[in-house]
Amino acid sequence: MEDGKVAPFIKDTSGVWLTQSDLRHYHLSEIAETDGSFAGWQLRIGTLTYIFDSKGRLVRVERLGELLISVVYDATGQPIKLIDRQSREATINYASYMQASSVDLPDGGRIDYMYDAEKRLTSAGSTGDSVGYRYVNSGNDNVLLTEKLDQTGTVIGRYVYDTQGRATTTENGIGGNHFAVAYAENGNQVTVTPPLGSSKEFYFDVFNNGRRLRRTVDACVGCQRSETSYSYGDDGYLSGSNNGALVKNFSRDQNGHVISASENSYDGSHLRTTQTEWHPDLSVPVTRQVYDATNTLIEQSTWAYNARGQALSSSRTDPVAGTTRTTATTYCEQTDIDAGTCPLLGLATSVDGARSDLSDLLRYTYYATDDSTCAATPFSCPHRKGDRWKVTNALGQITEYLAYDGAGRPLSVKDANGIVTDYSYHPRGWLTASKVRGADASSEADDRITRIDYWPTGLVRQVTHPDGAFTAFTYDAAHRLTDITDNAGNTVHYTLDNAGNRVKEDTKDAAGTLKRTLSRVYNQLGQLKTQATAASDPTDFAYDANGNATTVTAALATATQSEYDPLNRLSRTLQDVAGIKADTKFEYDALDNLTKVTDPKGLDTTYDYNGFGELVKLTSPDTGVTRYTYDSAGNRATQTDARGNTTAYSYDALNRLTKVTYPTTSLNVTYTYDVTQTACASGETFSIGRLTKMQDGGAITQYCYNRFGDLVRKVQTSNGTALVLRYDYTVGGQLRRMTYPDGAVVDYVRNAQGQTTQIGVTPAGGSRQVLLGNASYYPFGPAAGWTYGNGRTLARQYDLDYRPQAIQDTRPGGLDVGFGFDPAGNLTALTPAGNPAPEIGLGYDALGRLTALKDGRTGTLIDGYSVDATGNRLSAKVGTATQIYSYPTDSHRLSAVAGVARTYDATGNTTAIGGTARQYTYDTSGRMTQARRAGAVTMNYRYNGKGEQVRRFLGTTNTYTLYDEAGHWLGDYDSNGAPKQQAIWLDDLPVGLLANANKLHYIEPDHLGSPRVVIDPTRDVAVWTWSLKGEAFGNTAPNQDPDGDGAALVLDMRFPGQRFDAASGLNQNYFRDYEAATGRYGQSDPIGLSGGIATYSYTEGSPLSKSDPFGLMSFGKICNSAQQQNIINAVAQMANTIQSNSEASMSGCYDGNCDFKKAAAVMRVIASASFNCNYAQTNGLTVARPRYIFLSGQFSSNPTDPVISSPTHSQGVGCLMSALYHEAMHLALWNEIPDEDDVRRETKKCFDCAVSHTEQGQMPLW
């Protein structure tokens, strides 16, 4: 067999072929000719069938009745052709009998094989592009491989054997990744010593003349010893395992299939049992049921198949409600072939989704015949019989595959908007270019082209983006990534240990100057033991026997302990073990769904699920009880909050959200897709698959797109006032120009790396002014500074950890601040730039929550705070007064501050502070719609379907607000649509303001992106300041007239994402409202505990180190340099992994449910995708969206970017690759609805990590 096993078969007296008991899943039967004579054999293993002729030669391989490959032999018995189901052929040529000299590939390529005098294979590959092999040259062991050489002739593998021909060492070509193997004399014990010195012992016994594993032991110095034992039934199949915490037991049917799998903790308590019924003739499941510890059925799935074993239907049933969801698939049958409706037996022709309220049928159409050119030019004919031609979704939108290459890889694909994307490939099959075609079909000048170059070894050498920016990759002789270089010459260098772990990372600029560094230490098992900053401040990690991190000790010796249940699910965290002891507990159901979180205050948040694993009830101490229902496709259908308000959701046939219905109908939101709006001009009409209109209680918003899918026009109409925002892009899809509603134009000049170096502003009716220029950047990092248009310079200095060191404008009135940090990374000092003497000192508790703001010179306390273990503020000393914060015992709702009472509605929204002194009203969507003081209305508010506050009004006076697509505030406009103020951004930093008769002002932002100084460029003086050295949570008012000229500049921007609202006394913070006086939100977090255990807290109590621009969760930076590097690296490694497994053996990576075309499709997505790690807009999840792979997940059901999936908490670069691959799979097979479980099996096998919906928390980009 493929793994080297020999499966002996004996024919019994009844004519049945039998094999040994532990190979009963191998089924051998004879094949007869039509006249009854013997024709050969058929061997079925799982879903694969191998067919042999009467001479025992393999002639055909099928999966579930579909031809995978057929083999043709010549008269001498040599295999000479391999033919796939589309009749693409590979021809085998021979120099001597049964010694292949070359293989001619379907696309015209050739693989040549060379041999030595002893007929050992010495090279394989194309001319000048071959892999080499060397062997032992003595005795009977001369067939043992001793060295493997890559395409450059470099040794990449060395292998040593003992006198019995058993491998004793293996290592890469430079001596790393060294594994030593020692054998016991009887052969039943093997000890493997991995590269870092640990040991893994394998113990075997003998069964049916073979060895089977009975026990493994892992041990290393300073590690937890782990041991797993295995038991077997009399038939030789695995019957159980025990790792000291979890006991698994298996029972099987007569074919060796597992029919019952139970998992129990070591103390005997039962966890869950999975029972499976198998098809009597096919190795496919018919029914699968999962039972919990009480033997209650909690999950049930059923399948129906055709005679070939292809799934006709897949159903899941909620055992409690009795509801069933079924997806049905039809295939090309012989009657269809006879009728001419499809060409080949077994091709999928339609998939009918689970929706019962409408048709959600997906259809596939195939080319009925070979192209007419195939006979004459088989290497280049555009399609073969059975190649996919069209995919038609449930709305009739068609994706058309226009052409394939000789190997069956798509060359040209036309989407539903008529946009063609062409692909080109390396002779070895690797994707080299993805070309999204512009309007001029005769030229590439207006195309968006992403190119990928490769080293001879097949490793990705360079990725060049459409605008010419590129990232290059360098590897060592062992093919391990060591350097990343951009087109400016900036580099990231990785120092690797013997196992390939990165023990040091150095980021340097083009001159070779070190700009960022970090180091790591790994234990002998390859687990991260210590990670240290540039200053050698360590964070230490310890693990249990199963590899779970049990203790994390920060640089100031603050330790967090974690405990896990027998299924390795996090069950408890104890933060600051020696001090605060913040204790959080977690419980799960038998399906791994999180069912309860007990916070440090001892309050429970519970989660109830239906039989489909969907959350149906959330019980929170802060938001009360929320209930959910779902439609037949699993889309959320209703949500009923603790106030009794029910929100209903509707979806189209593609499961895109089309309507949100509230009890107050004026708040309803409708989403329109695919239909070009009247506001769209010529060239802005590529609407299919995109949101084109959103109508809600705050506005009507129309969206227009160019041929590349970029949003080029947004028209927001509120209360009859239209605001038009226009975008223009570079050839690479980067923002080049924005036109604001009043006609003001902001243009962005970029360098060769695509970074903004200059921003120009042309006010409406005015001439262009340079807002800033000479912007420079740290390598793979943040902006290093720029020069404003009047020559004023803002320098932004960062240390070797890319933490802010100083921000300085040396001119009078400019921002001037330095930063100091403690070893744990807490911001502890604010100083003059370049001067280490602190002006302000900041103190923290052991969990990094701000407790003190002091005079830096005297140490005198200015402001002080105390918090409980959960993170709720207990007291605040502001000046000379100390305020006490009071809470009820059953929630985290702040009930009073210094005796001033607060009230809440049932969902935890603050409704009043001090009785009628300040009152707030919320609509049925849960958003604040009115503020009152002393009973009088001070302001009314309206929101759009994205959650943005787009209108404020009192009486007939309106203010309309506009945001960009990243959620940045762009401007406020009066009742007539005239601008009051408009902001200008450099990425996530506000840098300019049009205000006071449309006059340009300069904004100087701090390290987080909060505005701190506004400069009048004409007079070169500060006209607005908000001191960074004021009250830390933002309770210090800005100085609106620092130049004392009597003309106040009012700017309401505060912390990132916030704008002060004098009418409410709060800072509007996108999805919530923030109260600077108490340092907390007025509403509980809309994303619940995913934003942190303290759902009212702002930035986890660290307002000068973190930000929360969307009112959902805190973070330090958006896509910082380390994250960018890790994404780039993961993409490169993922591409290499996919390629190596695609061209070598599909079983090396995939789980038997895909083909090479799918791997190629993933590579095409990776080549053209954009990457983002904006946690703030999302929930720290990973999702796929059209044209993008986001390392984040959408909080709201915003159909602008439909969410496909949300795997979360992971560890290591393998899991990052896994998450990227998972989402790329969704995008690659967008119309095919890939099965989530199939994708997870592949990612587990390919990257040793299977991302999961059920895991909680956010995915670190380490």
Short mmCIF file of N, CA and C in Angstrom, two decimals, residues 23-141:
data_model
loop_
_atom_site.label_atom_id
_atom_site.label_comp_id
_atom_site.label_asym_id
_atom_site.label_seq_id
_atom_site.Cartn_x
_atom_site.Cartn_y
_atom_site.Cartn_z
N LEU A 23 -7.03 -5.34 9.33
CA LEU A 23 -7.14 -4.70 8.02
C LEU A 23 -8.51 -4.97 7.40
N ARG A 24 -9.52 -5.12 8.27
CA ARG A 24 -10.84 -5.45 7.75
C ARG A 24 -11.47 -4.32 6.95
N HIS A 25 -10.90 -3.12 7.06
CA HIS A 25 -11.43 -2.01 6.25
C HIS A 25 -10.89 -2.07 4.82
N TYR A 26 -10.03 -3.05 4.52
CA TYR A 26 -9.62 -3.32 3.15
C TYR A 26 -10.58 -4.37 2.59
N HIS A 27 -11.19 -4.07 1.47
CA HIS A 27 -12.18 -4.99 0.89
C HIS A 27 -11.74 -5.36 -0.52
N LEU A 28 -11.41 -6.66 -0.71
CA LEU A 28 -10.96 -7.16 -2.01
C LEU A 28 -12.06 -8.05 -2.60
N SER A 29 -12.36 -7.82 -3.86
CA SER A 29 -13.34 -8.65 -4.54
C SER A 29 -12.92 -8.85 -5.99
N GLU A 30 -13.43 -9.90 -6.59
CA GLU A 30 -13.09 -10.21 -7.97
C GLU A 30 -14.05 -9.49 -8.92
N ILE A 31 -13.54 -9.21 -10.10
CA ILE A 31 -14.35 -8.58 -11.15
C ILE A 31 -14.51 -9.59 -12.27
N ALA A 32 -15.73 -9.71 -12.76
CA ALA A 32 -16.00 -10.65 -13.84
C ALA A 32 -16.36 -9.92 -15.12
N GLU A 33 -15.97 -10.53 -16.26
CA GLU A 33 -16.40 -10.01 -17.55
C GLU A 33 -17.89 -10.28 -17.71
N THR A 34 -18.46 -9.74 -18.77
CA THR A 34 -19.89 -9.94 -19.00
C THR A 34 -20.23 -11.40 -19.20
N ASP A 35 -19.25 -12.19 -19.69
CA ASP A 35 -19.50 -13.61 -19.88
C ASP A 35 -19.20 -14.43 -18.64
N GLY A 36 -18.85 -13.75 -17.57
CA GLY A 36 -18.60 -14.43 -16.31
C GLY A 36 -17.16 -14.80 -16.08
N SER A 37 -16.30 -14.57 -17.04
CA SER A 37 -14.89 -14.92 -16.88
C SER A 37 -14.20 -13.91 -15.99
N PHE A 38 -13.09 -14.32 -15.42
CA PHE A 38 -12.35 -13.49 -14.48
C PHE A 38 -11.73 -12.30 -15.21
N ALA A 39 -11.93 -11.08 -14.65
CA ALA A 39 -11.40 -9.87 -15.30
C ALA A 39 -10.38 -9.16 -14.45
N GLY A 40 -10.38 -9.41 -13.14
CA GLY A 40 -9.43 -8.72 -12.28
C GLY A 40 -9.94 -8.58 -10.87
N TRP A 41 -9.38 -7.61 -10.15
CA TRP A 41 -9.75 -7.41 -8.76
C TRP A 41 -10.14 -5.95 -8.51
N GLN A 42 -10.87 -5.79 -7.46
CA GLN A 42 -11.24 -4.46 -6.99
C GLN A 42 -10.91 -4.37 -5.52
N LEU A 43 -10.09 -3.39 -5.13
CA LEU A 43 -9.73 -3.19 -3.74
C LEU A 43 -10.31 -1.85 -3.28
N ARG A 44 -11.14 -1.93 -2.27
CA ARG A 44 -11.76 -0.71 -1.75
C ARG A 44 -11.21 -0.42 -0.36
N ILE A 45 -10.68 0.80 -0.19
CA ILE A 45 -10.16 1.26 1.08
C ILE A 45 -10.82 2.60 1.36
N GLY A 46 -11.73 2.62 2.27
CA GLY A 46 -12.46 3.85 2.54
C GLY A 46 -13.25 4.27 1.32
N THR A 47 -13.06 5.51 0.88
CA THR A 47 -13.79 6.02 -0.27
C THR A 47 -13.03 5.80 -1.58
N LEU A 48 -11.84 5.25 -1.49
CA LEU A 48 -11.04 5.00 -2.69
C LEU A 48 -11.20 3.56 -3.15
N THR A 49 -11.24 3.39 -4.46
CA THR A 49 -11.32 2.06 -5.06
C THR A 49 -10.20 1.90 -6.07
N TYR A 50 -9.42 0.82 -5.94
CA TYR A 50 -8.33 0.51 -6.85
C TYR A 50 -8.76 -0.70 -7.68
N ILE A 51 -8.67 -0.58 -8.99
CA ILE A 51 -9.11 -1.65 -9.88
C ILE A 51 -7.88 -2.20 -10.60
N PHE A 52 -7.73 -3.53 -10.54
CA PHE A 52 -6.59 -4.22 -11.14
C PHE A 52 -7.11 -5.15 -12.23
N ASP A 53 -6.31 -5.32 -13.28
CA ASP A 53 -6.72 -6.24 -14.34
C ASP A 53 -6.37 -7.67 -13.95
N SER A 54 -6.59 -8.59 -14.84
CA SER A 54 -6.38 -10.01 -14.53
C SER A 54 -4.91 -10.33 -14.30
N LYS A 55 -4.03 -9.42 -14.74
CA LYS A 55 -2.60 -9.63 -14.52
C LYS A 55 -2.13 -8.96 -13.24
N GLY A 56 -3.06 -8.38 -12.50
CA GLY A 56 -2.70 -7.73 -11.25
C GLY A 56 -2.18 -6.32 -11.42
N ARG A 57 -2.37 -5.73 -12.58
CA ARG A 57 -1.87 -4.37 -12.82
C ARG A 57 -2.96 -3.36 -12.47
N LEU A 58 -2.54 -2.30 -11.81
CA LEU A 58 -3.49 -1.23 -11.49
C LEU A 58 -3.89 -0.53 -12.78
N VAL A 59 -5.18 -0.48 -13.04
CA VAL A 59 -5.66 0.15 -14.27
C VAL A 59 -6.57 1.35 -14.01
N ARG A 60 -7.01 1.51 -12.77
CA ARG A 60 -7.98 2.58 -12.53
C ARG A 60 -8.06 2.88 -11.04
N VAL A 61 -8.17 4.16 -10.69
CA VAL A 61 -8.41 4.57 -9.32
C VAL A 61 -9.64 5.47 -9.32
N GLU A 62 -10.57 5.16 -8.41
CA GLU A 62 -11.81 5.91 -8.34
C GLU A 62 -12.04 6.38 -6.91
N ARG A 63 -12.73 7.49 -6.77
CA ARG A 63 -13.22 7.92 -5.48
C ARG A 63 -14.73 8.07 -5.58
N LEU A 64 -15.43 7.27 -4.81
CA LEU A 64 -16.89 7.32 -4.81
C LEU A 64 -17.45 7.22 -6.22
N GLY A 65 -16.89 6.30 -7.01
CA GLY A 65 -17.40 6.05 -8.35
C GLY A 65 -16.90 7.00 -9.40
N GLU A 66 -16.16 8.04 -8.99
CA GLU A 66 -15.63 9.00 -9.96
C GLU A 66 -14.19 8.62 -10.30
N LEU A 67 -13.89 8.63 -11.59
CA LEU A 67 -12.54 8.32 -12.02
C LEU A 67 -11.57 9.39 -11.55
N LEU A 68 -10.51 8.96 -10.91
CA LEU A 68 -9.42 9.87 -10.58
C LEU A 68 -8.30 9.74 -11.60
N ILE A 69 -7.94 8.49 -11.90
CA ILE A 69 -6.85 8.24 -12.85
C ILE A 69 -7.02 6.85 -13.45
N SER A 70 -6.70 6.74 -14.71
CA SER A 70 -6.65 5.43 -15.35
C SER A 70 -5.25 5.23 -15.91
N VAL A 71 -4.84 3.97 -16.00
CA VAL A 71 -3.48 3.63 -16.41
C VAL A 71 -3.55 2.77 -17.66
N VAL A 72 -2.76 3.15 -18.66
CA VAL A 72 -2.68 2.40 -19.92
C VAL A 72 -1.31 1.75 -20.01
N TYR A 73 -1.28 0.49 -20.46
CA TYR A 73 -0.03 -0.27 -20.54
C TYR A 73 0.30 -0.59 -21.99
N ASP A 74 1.59 -0.76 -22.25
CA ASP A 74 1.98 -1.20 -23.60
C ASP A 74 2.01 -2.72 -23.64
N ALA A 75 2.40 -3.24 -24.75
CA ALA A 75 2.37 -4.69 -24.96
C ALA A 75 3.32 -5.42 -24.03
N THR A 76 4.33 -4.74 -23.52
CA THR A 76 5.28 -5.39 -22.62
C THR A 76 4.85 -5.30 -21.16
N GLY A 77 3.74 -4.61 -20.90
CA GLY A 77 3.27 -4.48 -19.54
C GLY A 77 3.74 -3.23 -18.82
N GLN A 78 4.41 -2.34 -19.56
CA GLN A 78 4.84 -1.09 -18.93
C GLN A 78 3.70 -0.08 -18.93
N PRO A 79 3.46 0.61 -17.82
CA PRO A 79 2.47 1.70 -17.84
C PRO A 79 3.00 2.85 -18.68
N ILE A 80 2.23 3.29 -19.65
CA ILE A 80 2.72 4.33 -20.56
C ILE A 80 1.88 5.59 -20.53
N LYS A 81 0.68 5.51 -19.99
CA LYS A 81 -0.15 6.71 -19.92
C LYS A 81 -0.94 6.73 -18.60
N LEU A 82 -1.08 7.93 -18.06
CA LEU A 82 -1.97 8.19 -16.95
C LEU A 82 -3.00 9.19 -17.45
N ILE A 83 -4.26 8.86 -17.33
CA ILE A 83 -5.34 9.68 -17.91
C ILE A 83 -6.33 10.04 -16.81
N ASP A 84 -6.64 11.32 -16.69
CA ASP A 84 -7.61 11.72 -15.67
C ASP A 84 -9.01 11.72 -16.27
N ARG A 85 -10.00 12.10 -15.47
CA ARG A 85 -11.39 11.99 -15.90
C ARG A 85 -11.70 12.95 -17.04
N GLN A 86 -10.92 14.04 -17.18
CA GLN A 86 -11.13 14.97 -18.29
C GLN A 86 -10.28 14.60 -19.50
N SER A 87 -9.67 13.41 -19.46
CA SER A 87 -8.87 12.88 -20.57
C SER A 87 -7.56 13.61 -20.77
N ARG A 88 -7.08 14.29 -19.75
CA ARG A 88 -5.75 14.86 -19.81
C ARG A 88 -4.74 13.75 -19.55
N GLU A 89 -3.70 13.69 -20.36
CA GLU A 89 -2.80 12.56 -20.33
C GLU A 89 -1.39 12.96 -19.89
N ALA A 90 -0.79 12.07 -19.14
CA ALA A 90 0.64 12.12 -18.87
C ALA A 90 1.25 10.88 -19.49
N THR A 91 2.28 11.07 -20.29
CA THR A 91 2.90 9.95 -21.01
C THR A 91 4.23 9.59 -20.36
N ILE A 92 4.40 8.30 -20.09
CA ILE A 92 5.63 7.81 -19.45
C ILE A 92 6.53 7.23 -20.52
N ASN A 93 7.77 7.70 -20.57
CA ASN A 93 8.76 7.22 -21.53
C ASN A 93 9.82 6.40 -20.81
N TYR A 94 10.41 5.45 -21.52
CA TYR A 94 11.34 4.52 -20.90
C TYR A 94 12.66 4.46 -21.67
N ALA A 95 13.75 4.35 -20.92
CA ALA A 95 15.06 4.11 -21.52
C ALA A 95 15.36 2.63 -21.55
N SER A 96 14.82 1.90 -20.59
CA SER A 96 14.93 0.45 -20.54
C SER A 96 13.68 -0.08 -19.86
N TYR A 97 13.52 -1.37 -19.85
CA TYR A 97 12.27 -1.94 -19.36
C TYR A 97 12.00 -1.55 -17.91
N MET A 98 10.82 -0.98 -17.70
CA MET A 98 10.30 -0.59 -16.39
C MET A 98 11.18 0.44 -15.68
N GLN A 99 11.98 1.16 -16.45
CA GLN A 99 12.76 2.24 -15.87
C GLN A 99 12.41 3.53 -16.62
N ALA A 100 11.50 4.31 -16.02
CA ALA A 100 11.02 5.50 -16.68
C ALA A 100 12.13 6.52 -16.84
N SER A 101 12.24 7.07 -18.02
CA SER A 101 13.24 8.10 -18.28
C SER A 101 12.65 9.49 -18.21
N SER A 102 11.35 9.58 -18.46
CA SER A 102 10.70 10.90 -18.39
C SER A 102 9.20 10.71 -18.39
N VAL A 103 8.52 11.77 -17.98
CA VAL A 103 7.06 11.82 -18.06
C VAL A 103 6.69 13.13 -18.74
N ASP A 104 5.95 13.01 -19.85
CA ASP A 104 5.44 14.18 -20.55
C ASP A 104 4.10 14.57 -19.92
N LEU A 105 4.03 15.80 -19.43
CA LEU A 105 2.87 16.26 -18.68
C LEU A 105 1.79 16.82 -19.60
N PRO A 106 0.56 16.89 -19.11
CA PRO A 106 -0.54 17.36 -19.97
C PRO A 106 -0.37 18.78 -20.48
N ASP A 107 0.41 19.61 -19.77
CA ASP A 107 0.58 21.00 -20.20
C ASP A 107 1.82 21.21 -21.06
N GLY A 108 2.46 20.12 -21.46
CA GLY A 108 3.64 20.21 -22.31
C GLY A 108 4.94 20.17 -21.54
N GLY A 109 4.89 20.17 -20.25
CA GLY A 109 6.09 20.06 -19.45
C GLY A 109 6.61 18.64 -19.40
N ARG A 110 7.80 18.50 -18.87
CA ARG A 110 8.40 17.17 -18.80
C ARG A 110 9.17 17.03 -17.51
N ILE A 111 9.08 15.84 -16.92
CA ILE A 111 9.89 15.46 -15.77
C ILE A 111 10.85 14.38 -16.24
N ASP A 112 12.13 14.63 -16.06
CA ASP A 112 13.15 13.67 -16.46
C ASP A 112 13.68 12.93 -15.24
N TYR A 113 14.03 11.67 -15.45
CA TYR A 113 14.56 10.83 -14.39
C TYR A 113 15.92 10.29 -14.81
N MET A 114 16.88 10.38 -13.91
CA MET A 114 18.22 9.87 -14.16
C MET A 114 18.55 8.79 -13.13
N TYR A 115 19.36 7.83 -13.55
CA TYR A 115 19.69 6.70 -12.70
C TYR A 115 21.19 6.46 -12.75
N ASP A 116 21.72 5.79 -11.71
CA ASP A 116 23.12 5.41 -11.74
C ASP A 116 23.25 4.00 -12.29
N ALA A 117 24.46 3.50 -12.23
CA ALA A 117 24.70 2.19 -12.83
C ALA A 117 23.93 1.09 -12.14
N GLU A 118 23.55 1.31 -10.88
CA GLU A 118 22.79 0.30 -10.15
C GLU A 118 21.29 0.55 -10.23
N LYS A 119 20.91 1.39 -11.20
CA LYS A 119 19.52 1.68 -11.49
C LYS A 119 18.80 2.35 -10.31
N ARG A 120 19.57 3.10 -9.55
CA ARG A 120 18.99 3.89 -8.48
C ARG A 120 18.67 5.28 -9.01
N LEU A 121 17.53 5.81 -8.64
CA LEU A 121 17.13 7.14 -9.08
C LEU A 121 18.09 8.17 -8.50
N THR A 122 18.69 8.97 -9.36
CA THR A 122 19.64 9.98 -8.89
C THR A 122 19.13 11.40 -9.07
N SER A 123 18.18 11.60 -9.96
CA SER A 123 17.60 12.94 -10.10
C SER A 123 16.23 12.83 -10.73
N ALA A 124 15.40 13.81 -10.39
CA ALA A 124 14.05 13.88 -10.95
C ALA A 124 13.68 15.34 -11.10
N GLY A 125 13.20 15.69 -12.28
CA GLY A 125 12.78 17.07 -12.50
C GLY A 125 13.04 17.50 -13.92
N SER A 126 12.82 18.77 -14.17
CA SER A 126 13.08 19.32 -15.49
C SER A 126 14.57 19.59 -15.64
N THR A 127 15.00 19.83 -16.86
CA THR A 127 16.40 20.10 -17.12
C THR A 127 16.86 21.32 -16.32
N GLY A 128 17.93 21.15 -15.54
CA GLY A 128 18.43 22.24 -14.71
C GLY A 128 17.54 22.55 -13.53
N ASP A 129 16.59 21.71 -13.28
CA ASP A 129 15.62 22.00 -12.21
C ASP A 129 15.23 20.70 -11.53
N SER A 130 16.22 19.92 -11.17
CA SER A 130 15.97 18.58 -10.66
C SER A 130 16.38 18.42 -9.22
N VAL A 131 15.73 17.52 -8.55
CA VAL A 131 16.07 17.11 -7.20
C VAL A 131 16.98 15.89 -7.31
N GLY A 132 18.05 15.85 -6.48
CA GLY A 132 19.01 14.75 -6.57
C GLY A 132 18.97 13.83 -5.36
N TYR A 133 19.48 12.60 -5.55
CA TYR A 133 19.47 11.58 -4.50
C TYR A 133 20.81 10.86 -4.51
N ARG A 134 21.31 10.56 -3.29
CA ARG A 134 22.53 9.79 -3.13
C ARG A 134 22.27 8.63 -2.19
N TYR A 135 23.06 7.56 -2.33
CA TYR A 135 22.76 6.32 -1.63
C TYR A 135 24.01 5.73 -0.97
N VAL A 136 23.74 4.76 -0.06
CA VAL A 136 24.81 3.96 0.52
C VAL A 136 25.44 3.14 -0.61
N ASN A 137 26.75 3.04 -0.62
CA ASN A 137 27.42 2.39 -1.75
C ASN A 137 28.10 1.09 -1.38
N SER A 138 27.57 0.35 -0.41
CA SER A 138 28.20 -0.92 -0.07
C SER A 138 27.16 -1.89 0.45
N GLY A 139 27.43 -3.18 0.25
CA GLY A 139 26.61 -4.23 0.81
C GLY A 139 25.20 -4.25 0.27
N ASN A 140 24.35 -4.89 1.08
CA ASN A 140 22.96 -5.03 0.67
C ASN A 140 22.15 -3.76 0.89
N ASP A 141 22.78 -2.76 1.52
CA ASP A 141 22.05 -1.54 1.86
C ASP A 141 22.26 -0.44 0.83
#
